[in-house]
CSV table of C-alpha atoms and ligand atoms in Angstrom, one decimal:
chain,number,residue,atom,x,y,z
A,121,UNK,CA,0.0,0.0,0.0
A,122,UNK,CA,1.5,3.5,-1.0
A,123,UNK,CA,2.4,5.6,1.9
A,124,UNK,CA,-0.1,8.4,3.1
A,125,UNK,CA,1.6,11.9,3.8
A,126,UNK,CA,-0.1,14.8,5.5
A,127,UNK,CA,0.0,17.5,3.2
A,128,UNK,CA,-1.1,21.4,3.0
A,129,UNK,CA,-3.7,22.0,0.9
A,130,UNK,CA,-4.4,25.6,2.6
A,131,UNK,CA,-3.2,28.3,4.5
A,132,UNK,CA,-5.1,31.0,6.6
A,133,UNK,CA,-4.2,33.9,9.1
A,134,UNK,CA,-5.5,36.9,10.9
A,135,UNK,CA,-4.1,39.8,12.6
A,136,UNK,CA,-6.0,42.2,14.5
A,137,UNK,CA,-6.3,45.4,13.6
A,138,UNK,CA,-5.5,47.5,15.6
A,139,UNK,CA,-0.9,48.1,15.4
A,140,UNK,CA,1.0,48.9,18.1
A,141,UNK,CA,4.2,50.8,17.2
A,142,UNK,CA,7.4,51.0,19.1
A,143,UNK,CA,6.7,55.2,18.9
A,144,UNK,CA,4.0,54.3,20.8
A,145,UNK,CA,5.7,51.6,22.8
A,146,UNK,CA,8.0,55.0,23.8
A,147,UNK,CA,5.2,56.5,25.5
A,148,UNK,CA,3.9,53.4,27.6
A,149,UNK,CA,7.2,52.4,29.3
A,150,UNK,CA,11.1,53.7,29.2
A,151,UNK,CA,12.3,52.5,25.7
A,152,UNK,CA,13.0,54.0,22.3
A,153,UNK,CA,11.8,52.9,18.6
A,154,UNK,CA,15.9,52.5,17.5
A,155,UNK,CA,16.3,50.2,21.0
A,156,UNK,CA,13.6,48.0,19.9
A,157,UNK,CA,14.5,47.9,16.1
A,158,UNK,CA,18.2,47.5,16.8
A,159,UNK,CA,17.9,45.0,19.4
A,160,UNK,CA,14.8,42.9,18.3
A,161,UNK,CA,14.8,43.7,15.0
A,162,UNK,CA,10.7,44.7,15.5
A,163,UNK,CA,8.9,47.6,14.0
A,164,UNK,CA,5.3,47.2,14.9
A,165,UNK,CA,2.8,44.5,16.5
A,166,UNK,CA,-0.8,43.6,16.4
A,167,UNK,CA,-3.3,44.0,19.2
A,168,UNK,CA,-6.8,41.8,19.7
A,169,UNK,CA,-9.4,44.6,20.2
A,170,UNK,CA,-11.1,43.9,23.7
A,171,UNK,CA,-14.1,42.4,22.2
A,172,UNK,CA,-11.6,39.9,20.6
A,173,UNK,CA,-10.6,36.4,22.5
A,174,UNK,CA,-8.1,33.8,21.3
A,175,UNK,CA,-11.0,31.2,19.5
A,176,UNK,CA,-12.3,34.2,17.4
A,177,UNK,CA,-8.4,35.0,15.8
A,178,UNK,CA,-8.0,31.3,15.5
A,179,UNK,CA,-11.8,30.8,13.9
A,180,UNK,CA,-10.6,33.6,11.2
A,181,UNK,CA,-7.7,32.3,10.1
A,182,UNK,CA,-9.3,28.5,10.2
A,183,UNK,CA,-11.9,29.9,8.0
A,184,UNK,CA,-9.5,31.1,5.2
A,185,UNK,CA,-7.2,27.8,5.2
A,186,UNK,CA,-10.8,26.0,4.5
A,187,UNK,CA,-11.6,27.8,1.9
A,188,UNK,CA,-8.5,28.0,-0.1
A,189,UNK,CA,-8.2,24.0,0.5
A,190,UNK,CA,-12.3,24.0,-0.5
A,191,UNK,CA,-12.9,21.9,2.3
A,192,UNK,CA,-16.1,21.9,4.1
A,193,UNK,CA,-16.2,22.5,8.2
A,194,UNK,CA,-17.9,19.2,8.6
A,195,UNK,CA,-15.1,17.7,6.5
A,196,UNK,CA,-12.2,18.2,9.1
A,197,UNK,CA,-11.5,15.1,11.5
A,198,UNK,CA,-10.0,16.7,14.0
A,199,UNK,CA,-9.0,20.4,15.3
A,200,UNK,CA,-5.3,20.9,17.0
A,201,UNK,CA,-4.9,24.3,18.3
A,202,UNK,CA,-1.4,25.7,20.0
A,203,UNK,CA,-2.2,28.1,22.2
A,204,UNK,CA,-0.6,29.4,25.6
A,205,UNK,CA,-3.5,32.3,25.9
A,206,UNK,CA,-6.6,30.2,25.3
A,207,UNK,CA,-9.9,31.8,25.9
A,208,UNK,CA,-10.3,30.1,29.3
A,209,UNK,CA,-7.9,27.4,31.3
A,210,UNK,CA,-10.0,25.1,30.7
A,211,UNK,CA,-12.3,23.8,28.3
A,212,UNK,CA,-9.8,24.0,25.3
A,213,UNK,CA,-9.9,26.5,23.5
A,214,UNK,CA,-10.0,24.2,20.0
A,215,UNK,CA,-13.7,22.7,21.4
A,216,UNK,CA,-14.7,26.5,21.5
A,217,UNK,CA,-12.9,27.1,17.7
A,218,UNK,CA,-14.8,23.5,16.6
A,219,UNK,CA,-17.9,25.6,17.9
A,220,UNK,CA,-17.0,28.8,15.9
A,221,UNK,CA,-16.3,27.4,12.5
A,222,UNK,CA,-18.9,24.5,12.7
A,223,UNK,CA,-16.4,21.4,12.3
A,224,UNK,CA,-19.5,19.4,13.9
A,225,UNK,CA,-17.6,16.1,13.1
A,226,UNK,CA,-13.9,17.1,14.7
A,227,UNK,CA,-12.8,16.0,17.9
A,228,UNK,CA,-10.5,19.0,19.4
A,229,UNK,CA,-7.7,19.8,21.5
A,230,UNK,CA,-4.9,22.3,22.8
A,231,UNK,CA,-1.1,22.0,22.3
A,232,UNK,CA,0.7,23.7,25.4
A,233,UNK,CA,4.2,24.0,24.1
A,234,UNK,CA,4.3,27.9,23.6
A,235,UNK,CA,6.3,29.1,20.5
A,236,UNK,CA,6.7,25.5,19.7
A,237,UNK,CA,2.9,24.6,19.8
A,238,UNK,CA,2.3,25.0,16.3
A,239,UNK,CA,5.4,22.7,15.1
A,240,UNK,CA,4.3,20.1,18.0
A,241,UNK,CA,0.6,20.5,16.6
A,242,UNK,CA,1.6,19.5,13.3
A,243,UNK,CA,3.9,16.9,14.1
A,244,UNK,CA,0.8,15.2,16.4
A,245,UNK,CA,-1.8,16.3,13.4
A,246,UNK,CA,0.8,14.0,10.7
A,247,UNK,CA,0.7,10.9,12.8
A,248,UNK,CA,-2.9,10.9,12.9
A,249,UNK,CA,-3.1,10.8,9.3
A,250,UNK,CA,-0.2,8.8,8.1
A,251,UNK,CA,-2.0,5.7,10.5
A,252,UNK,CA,-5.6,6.4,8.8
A,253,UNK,CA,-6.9,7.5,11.8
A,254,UNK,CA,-8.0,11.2,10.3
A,255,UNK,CA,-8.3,12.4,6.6
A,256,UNK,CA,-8.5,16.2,7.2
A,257,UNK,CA,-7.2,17.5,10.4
A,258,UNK,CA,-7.2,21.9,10.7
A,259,UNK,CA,-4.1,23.0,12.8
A,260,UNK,CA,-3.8,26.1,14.2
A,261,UNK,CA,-1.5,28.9,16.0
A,262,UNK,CA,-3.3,31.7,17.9
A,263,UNK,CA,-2.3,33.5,20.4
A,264,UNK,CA,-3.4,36.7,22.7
A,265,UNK,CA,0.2,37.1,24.2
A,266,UNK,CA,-1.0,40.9,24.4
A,267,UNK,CA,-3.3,40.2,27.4
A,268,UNK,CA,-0.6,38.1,29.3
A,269,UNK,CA,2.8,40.5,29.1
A,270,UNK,CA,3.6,42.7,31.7
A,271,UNK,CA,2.8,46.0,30.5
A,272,UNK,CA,5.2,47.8,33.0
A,273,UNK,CA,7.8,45.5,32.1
A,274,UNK,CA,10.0,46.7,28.8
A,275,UNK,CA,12.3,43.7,28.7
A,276,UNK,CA,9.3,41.6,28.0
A,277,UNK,CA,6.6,44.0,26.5
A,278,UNK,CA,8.2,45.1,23.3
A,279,UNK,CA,8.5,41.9,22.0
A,280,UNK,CA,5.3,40.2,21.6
A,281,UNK,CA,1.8,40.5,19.7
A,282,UNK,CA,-1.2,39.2,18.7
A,283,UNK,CA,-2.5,37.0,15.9
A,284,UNK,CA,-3.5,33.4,14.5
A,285,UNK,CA,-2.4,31.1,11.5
A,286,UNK,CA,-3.9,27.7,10.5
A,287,UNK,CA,-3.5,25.2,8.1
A,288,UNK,CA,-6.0,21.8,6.4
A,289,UNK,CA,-3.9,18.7,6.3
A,290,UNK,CA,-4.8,15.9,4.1
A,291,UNK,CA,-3.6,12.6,4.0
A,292,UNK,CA,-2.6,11.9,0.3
A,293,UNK,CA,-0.8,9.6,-1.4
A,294,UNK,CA,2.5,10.8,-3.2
A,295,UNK,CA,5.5,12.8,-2.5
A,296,UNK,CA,4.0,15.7,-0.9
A,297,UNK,CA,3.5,16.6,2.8
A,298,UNK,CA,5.6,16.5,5.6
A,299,UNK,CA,8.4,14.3,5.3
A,300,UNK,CA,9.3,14.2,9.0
A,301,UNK,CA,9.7,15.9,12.3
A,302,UNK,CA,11.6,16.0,15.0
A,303,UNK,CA,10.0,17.2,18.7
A,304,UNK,CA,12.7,17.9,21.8
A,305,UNK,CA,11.9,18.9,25.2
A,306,UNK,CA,13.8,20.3,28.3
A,307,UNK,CA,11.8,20.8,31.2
A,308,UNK,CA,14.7,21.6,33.7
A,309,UNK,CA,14.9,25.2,32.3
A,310,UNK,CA,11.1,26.2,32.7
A,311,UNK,CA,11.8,28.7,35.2
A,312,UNK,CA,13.3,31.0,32.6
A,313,UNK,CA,10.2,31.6,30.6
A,314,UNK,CA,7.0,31.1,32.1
A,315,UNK,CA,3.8,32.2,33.4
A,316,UNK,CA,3.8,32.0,37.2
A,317,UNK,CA,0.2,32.4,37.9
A,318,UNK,CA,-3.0,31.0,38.1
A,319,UNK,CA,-2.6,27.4,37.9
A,320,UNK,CA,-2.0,24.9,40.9
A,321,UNK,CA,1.4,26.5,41.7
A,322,UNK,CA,0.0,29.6,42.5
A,323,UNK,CA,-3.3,29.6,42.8
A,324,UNK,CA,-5.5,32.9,42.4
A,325,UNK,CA,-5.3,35.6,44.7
A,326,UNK,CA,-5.4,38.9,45.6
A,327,UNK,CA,-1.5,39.0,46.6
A,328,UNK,CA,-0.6,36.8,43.7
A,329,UNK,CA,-2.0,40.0,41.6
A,330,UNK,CA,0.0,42.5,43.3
A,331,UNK,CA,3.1,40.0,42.6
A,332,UNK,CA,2.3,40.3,39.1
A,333,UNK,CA,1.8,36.4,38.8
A,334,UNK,CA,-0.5,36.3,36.1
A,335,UNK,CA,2.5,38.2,33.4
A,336,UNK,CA,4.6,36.5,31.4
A,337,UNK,CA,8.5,36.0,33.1
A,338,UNK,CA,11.6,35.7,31.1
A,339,UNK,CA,15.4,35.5,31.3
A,340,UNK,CA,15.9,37.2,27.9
A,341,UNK,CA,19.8,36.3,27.3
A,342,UNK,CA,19.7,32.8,28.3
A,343,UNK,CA,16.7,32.1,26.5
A,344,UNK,CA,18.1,34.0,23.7
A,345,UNK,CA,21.5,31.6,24.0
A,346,UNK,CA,19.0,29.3,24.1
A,347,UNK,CA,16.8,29.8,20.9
A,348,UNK,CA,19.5,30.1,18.4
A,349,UNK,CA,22.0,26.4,19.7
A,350,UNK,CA,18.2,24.7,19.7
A,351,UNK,CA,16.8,26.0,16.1
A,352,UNK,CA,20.0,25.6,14.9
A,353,UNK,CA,20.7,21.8,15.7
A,354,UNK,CA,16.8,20.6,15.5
A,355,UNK,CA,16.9,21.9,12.0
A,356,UNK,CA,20.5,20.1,11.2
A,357,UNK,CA,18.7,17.1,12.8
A,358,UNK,CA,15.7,17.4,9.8
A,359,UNK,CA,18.4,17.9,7.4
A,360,UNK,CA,20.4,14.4,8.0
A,361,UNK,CA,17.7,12.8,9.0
A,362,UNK,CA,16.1,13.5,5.0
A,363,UNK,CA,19.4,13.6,3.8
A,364,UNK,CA,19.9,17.1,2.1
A,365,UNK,CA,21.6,20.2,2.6
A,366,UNK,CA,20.9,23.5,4.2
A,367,UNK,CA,21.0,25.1,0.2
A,368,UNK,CA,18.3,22.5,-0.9
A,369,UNK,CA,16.0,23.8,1.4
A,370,UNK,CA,13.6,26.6,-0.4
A,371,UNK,CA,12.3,28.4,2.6
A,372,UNK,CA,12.5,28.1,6.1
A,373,UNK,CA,10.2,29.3,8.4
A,374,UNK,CA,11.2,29.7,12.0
A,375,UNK,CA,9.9,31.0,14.9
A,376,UNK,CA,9.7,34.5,14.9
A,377,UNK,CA,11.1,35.4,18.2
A,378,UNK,CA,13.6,38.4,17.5
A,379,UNK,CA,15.8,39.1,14.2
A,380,UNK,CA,18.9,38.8,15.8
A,381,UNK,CA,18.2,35.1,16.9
A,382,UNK,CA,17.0,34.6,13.0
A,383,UNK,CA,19.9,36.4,11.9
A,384,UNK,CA,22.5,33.7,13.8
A,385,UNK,CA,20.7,30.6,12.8
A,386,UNK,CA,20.4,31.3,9.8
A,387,UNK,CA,24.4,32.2,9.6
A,388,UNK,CA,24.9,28.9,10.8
A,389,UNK,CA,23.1,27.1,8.8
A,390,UNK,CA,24.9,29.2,5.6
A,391,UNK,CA,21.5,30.1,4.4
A,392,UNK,CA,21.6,32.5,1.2
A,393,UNK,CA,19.7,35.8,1.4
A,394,UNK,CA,15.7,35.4,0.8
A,395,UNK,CA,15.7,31.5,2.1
A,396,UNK,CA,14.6,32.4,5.5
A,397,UNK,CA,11.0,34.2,5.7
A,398,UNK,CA,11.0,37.1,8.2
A,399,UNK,CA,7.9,39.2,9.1
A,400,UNK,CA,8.6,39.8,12.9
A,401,UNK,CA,9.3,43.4,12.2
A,402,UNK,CA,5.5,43.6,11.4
A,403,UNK,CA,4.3,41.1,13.8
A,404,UNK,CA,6.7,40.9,16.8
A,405,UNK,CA,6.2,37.4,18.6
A,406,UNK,CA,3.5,35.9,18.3
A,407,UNK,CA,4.5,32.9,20.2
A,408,UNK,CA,2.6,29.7,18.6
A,409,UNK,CA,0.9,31.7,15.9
A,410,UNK,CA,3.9,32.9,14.7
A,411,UNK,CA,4.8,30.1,12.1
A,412,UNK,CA,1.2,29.3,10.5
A,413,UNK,CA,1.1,33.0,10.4
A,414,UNK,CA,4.2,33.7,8.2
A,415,UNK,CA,3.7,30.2,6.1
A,416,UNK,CA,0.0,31.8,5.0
A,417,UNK,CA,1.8,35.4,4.3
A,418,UNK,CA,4.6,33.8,2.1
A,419,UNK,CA,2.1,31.1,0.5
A,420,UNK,CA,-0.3,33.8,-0.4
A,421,UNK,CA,2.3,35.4,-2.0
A,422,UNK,CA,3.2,33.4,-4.2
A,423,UNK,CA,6.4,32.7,-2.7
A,424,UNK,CA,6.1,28.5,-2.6
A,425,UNK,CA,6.0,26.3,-5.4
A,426,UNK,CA,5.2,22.6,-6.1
A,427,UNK,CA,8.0,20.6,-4.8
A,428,UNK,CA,9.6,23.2,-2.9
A,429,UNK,CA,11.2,21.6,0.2
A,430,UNK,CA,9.5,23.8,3.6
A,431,UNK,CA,11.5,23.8,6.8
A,432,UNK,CA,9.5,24.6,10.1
A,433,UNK,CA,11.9,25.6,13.2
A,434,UNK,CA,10.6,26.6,16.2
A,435,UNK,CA,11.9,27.5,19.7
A,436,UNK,CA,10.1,28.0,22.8
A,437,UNK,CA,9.6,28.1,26.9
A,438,UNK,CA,9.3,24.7,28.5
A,439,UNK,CA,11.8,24.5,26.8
A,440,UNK,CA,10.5,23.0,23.5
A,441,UNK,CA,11.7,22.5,20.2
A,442,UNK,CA,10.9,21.1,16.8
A,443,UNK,CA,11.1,20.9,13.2
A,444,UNK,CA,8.8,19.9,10.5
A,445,UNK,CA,10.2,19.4,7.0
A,446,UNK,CA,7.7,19.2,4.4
A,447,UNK,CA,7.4,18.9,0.7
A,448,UNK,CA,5.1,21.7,-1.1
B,300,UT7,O1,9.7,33.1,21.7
B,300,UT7,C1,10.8,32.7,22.5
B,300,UT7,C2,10.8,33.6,23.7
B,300,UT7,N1,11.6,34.8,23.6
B,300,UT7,C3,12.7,35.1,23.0
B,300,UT7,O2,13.1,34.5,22.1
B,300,UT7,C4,13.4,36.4,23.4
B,300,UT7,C5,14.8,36.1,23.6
B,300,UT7,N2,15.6,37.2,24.1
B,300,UT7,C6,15.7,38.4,23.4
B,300,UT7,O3,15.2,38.6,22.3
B,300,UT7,C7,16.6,39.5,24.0
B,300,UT7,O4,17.3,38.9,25.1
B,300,UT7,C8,15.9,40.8,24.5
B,300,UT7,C9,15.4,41.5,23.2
B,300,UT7,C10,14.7,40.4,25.4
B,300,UT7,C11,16.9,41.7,25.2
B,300,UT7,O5,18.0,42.0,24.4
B,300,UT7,P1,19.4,41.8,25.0
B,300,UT7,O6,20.3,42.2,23.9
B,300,UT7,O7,19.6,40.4,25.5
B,300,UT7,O8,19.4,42.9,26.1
B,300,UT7,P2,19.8,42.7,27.6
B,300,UT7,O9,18.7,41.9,28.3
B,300,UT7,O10,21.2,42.2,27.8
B,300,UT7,O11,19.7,44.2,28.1
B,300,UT7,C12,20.6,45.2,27.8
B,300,UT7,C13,20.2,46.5,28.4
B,300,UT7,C14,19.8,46.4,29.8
B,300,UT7,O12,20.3,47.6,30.5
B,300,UT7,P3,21.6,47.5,31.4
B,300,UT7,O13,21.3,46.6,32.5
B,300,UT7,O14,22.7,47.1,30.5
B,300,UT7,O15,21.7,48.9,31.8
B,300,UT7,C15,18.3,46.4,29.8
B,300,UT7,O16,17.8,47.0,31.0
B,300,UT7,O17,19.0,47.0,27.7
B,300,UT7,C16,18.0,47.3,28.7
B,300,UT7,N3,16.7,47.1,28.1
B,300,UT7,C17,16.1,48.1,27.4
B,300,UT7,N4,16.4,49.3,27.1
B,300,UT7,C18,15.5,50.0,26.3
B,300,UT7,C19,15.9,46.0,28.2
B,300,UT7,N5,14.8,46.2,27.5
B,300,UT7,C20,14.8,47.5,27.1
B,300,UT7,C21,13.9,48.3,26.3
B,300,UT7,N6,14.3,49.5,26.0
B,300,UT7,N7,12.7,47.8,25.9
């Protein structure tokens, strides 16, 4: 029997609309626009109006990748959705999506794995259809990382926006779709990018608030040292693992944490100008949204073509990290 492969047959995103630029960044807490630019390599940054919660970004952009693919709601299997700002703790935030678009026929379910969900979604979403278990399963990044930063705190607040991306995988037969991936995991260094509060740790409280539990925390060097050693080896890792080089590879898409990470891994790896895809001067980080998001801008472009070999590289807390190679 021919192999199945999961492969992309559609691409959607949304961004908010309202932007957020590092001028007016200059006014909320003590920074400057050339600080930012220089240091994260980020311009501007998307912001969910009030009346906007994570489900309805990730329904939008779950919308579009339907109907470029011309697949039906009641035609998707299953919905995976990495997200670290879900609508609620709990129920997932994908049974709430499933809702939204109508996929009446879907089971659904969260990735937690921060600016790696989306790379960990996809890598669960191809095992489900290379054993038969799913035809068409909707994956999605979406994240409301404005609602969760400190907004007193400028090492952290600069960095990160708003948005959602989401693709339809289909298990076809052939030479396209994702060809492998590769998922690691450290959790000894959580403590240096997390969110402290509420969960069983910390439960809520009225002194956990004044402690500023419920904001993102990060040590921005290490995780920075971090980001680029990780990206850089998971994607060598795809690379021997399928046998081809770093030049073979017609764009990468990697987490889109800060230029200046992109800029080293992608030294490393002896990329040539124009094989990486960068938009995190327009989007900051958008934590798990952030690859979907810049696959959908690039695809609806123009920018991939049959064939093309896709590299997916993502970084994030936990820590986490993961590639997904795939053939357009
Ligand atoms: O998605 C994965 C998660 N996150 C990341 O990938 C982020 C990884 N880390 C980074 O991107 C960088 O570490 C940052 C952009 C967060 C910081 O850049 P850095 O070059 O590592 O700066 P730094 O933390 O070493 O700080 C240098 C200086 C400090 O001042 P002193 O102590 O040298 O006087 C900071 O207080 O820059 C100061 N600083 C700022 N100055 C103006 C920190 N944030 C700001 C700011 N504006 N917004």
């Amino acid at each position: 029997m021919a192999q199945i492969k999961a492969r992309i047959i559609g691409t959607g995103s949304y961004l908010p609309e309202r932007i957020l630029t590092n001028f007016d960044l200059e006014k909320m807490v003590d920074t400057s626009h050339d600080w930012i630019s220089a240091r994260t390599g980020i311009d501007e940054r998307r912001i969910a109006a009030d009346h906007e919660q994570t489900s309805d970004l990730a329904a939008a952009a779950s919308r579009r990748a339907m109907e470029m693919a011309g697949v039906a709601p009641d035609q998707i299997d299953m919905v995976i959705l990495a997200t670290v700002t879900g609508d609620f703790p709990w129920p997932s935030t994908a049974c709430l999506v499933q809702d939204k678009i109508g996929a009446s026929n879907a089971s659904a379910w969260d990735v937690s794995a921060a600016c790696s969900g989306f790379v960990y979604a996809m890598a669960s979403a191809s095992k489900f259809i290379e054993t038969g278990s799913c035809k068409r399963v909707l994956v999605i990044g979406a994240e409301i990382f404005s609602r969760i930063v400190d907004w007193e705190d400028r090492n952290t607040c600069i960095l990160f926006g708003d948005g959602a991306g989401a693709v339809v995988l289909e298990g076809q037969e052939g030479e396209h779709g994702i060809l492998s991936t590769h998922l690691h995991s450290d959790g000894s260094q959580w403590e240096l990018l997390y969110q402290p509060g509420f969960g069983s740790r910390y439960p809520a409280s009225v002194a956990g608030i004044e402690a500023r539990l419920p904001f993102l925390k990060m040590a921005g060097n290490e995780v920075f040292k971090m980001a680029v050693r990780s990206m850089y080896d998971v994607a060598v890792e795809a690379l021997q693992a399928n046998n081809i080089q770093a030049s073979e590879i017609a764009m990468l898409f990697p987490h889109q944490a800060n230029k200046r990470i992109l800029d080293a891994v992608s030294k490393r790896l002896k990329l040539e100008d124009g094989q990486m895809y960068v938009n995190v001067d327009k989007c900051g980080n958008t934590s798990g949204a952030s690859i979907p998001l810049a696959l959908d801008e690039a695809n609806r472009k123009g920018l991939l073509n049959r064939g093309d070999l896709v590299l997916l590289d993502a970084f994030g807390g936990g820590f986490t990290w993961g590639s997904c190679l795939l053939r357009w």
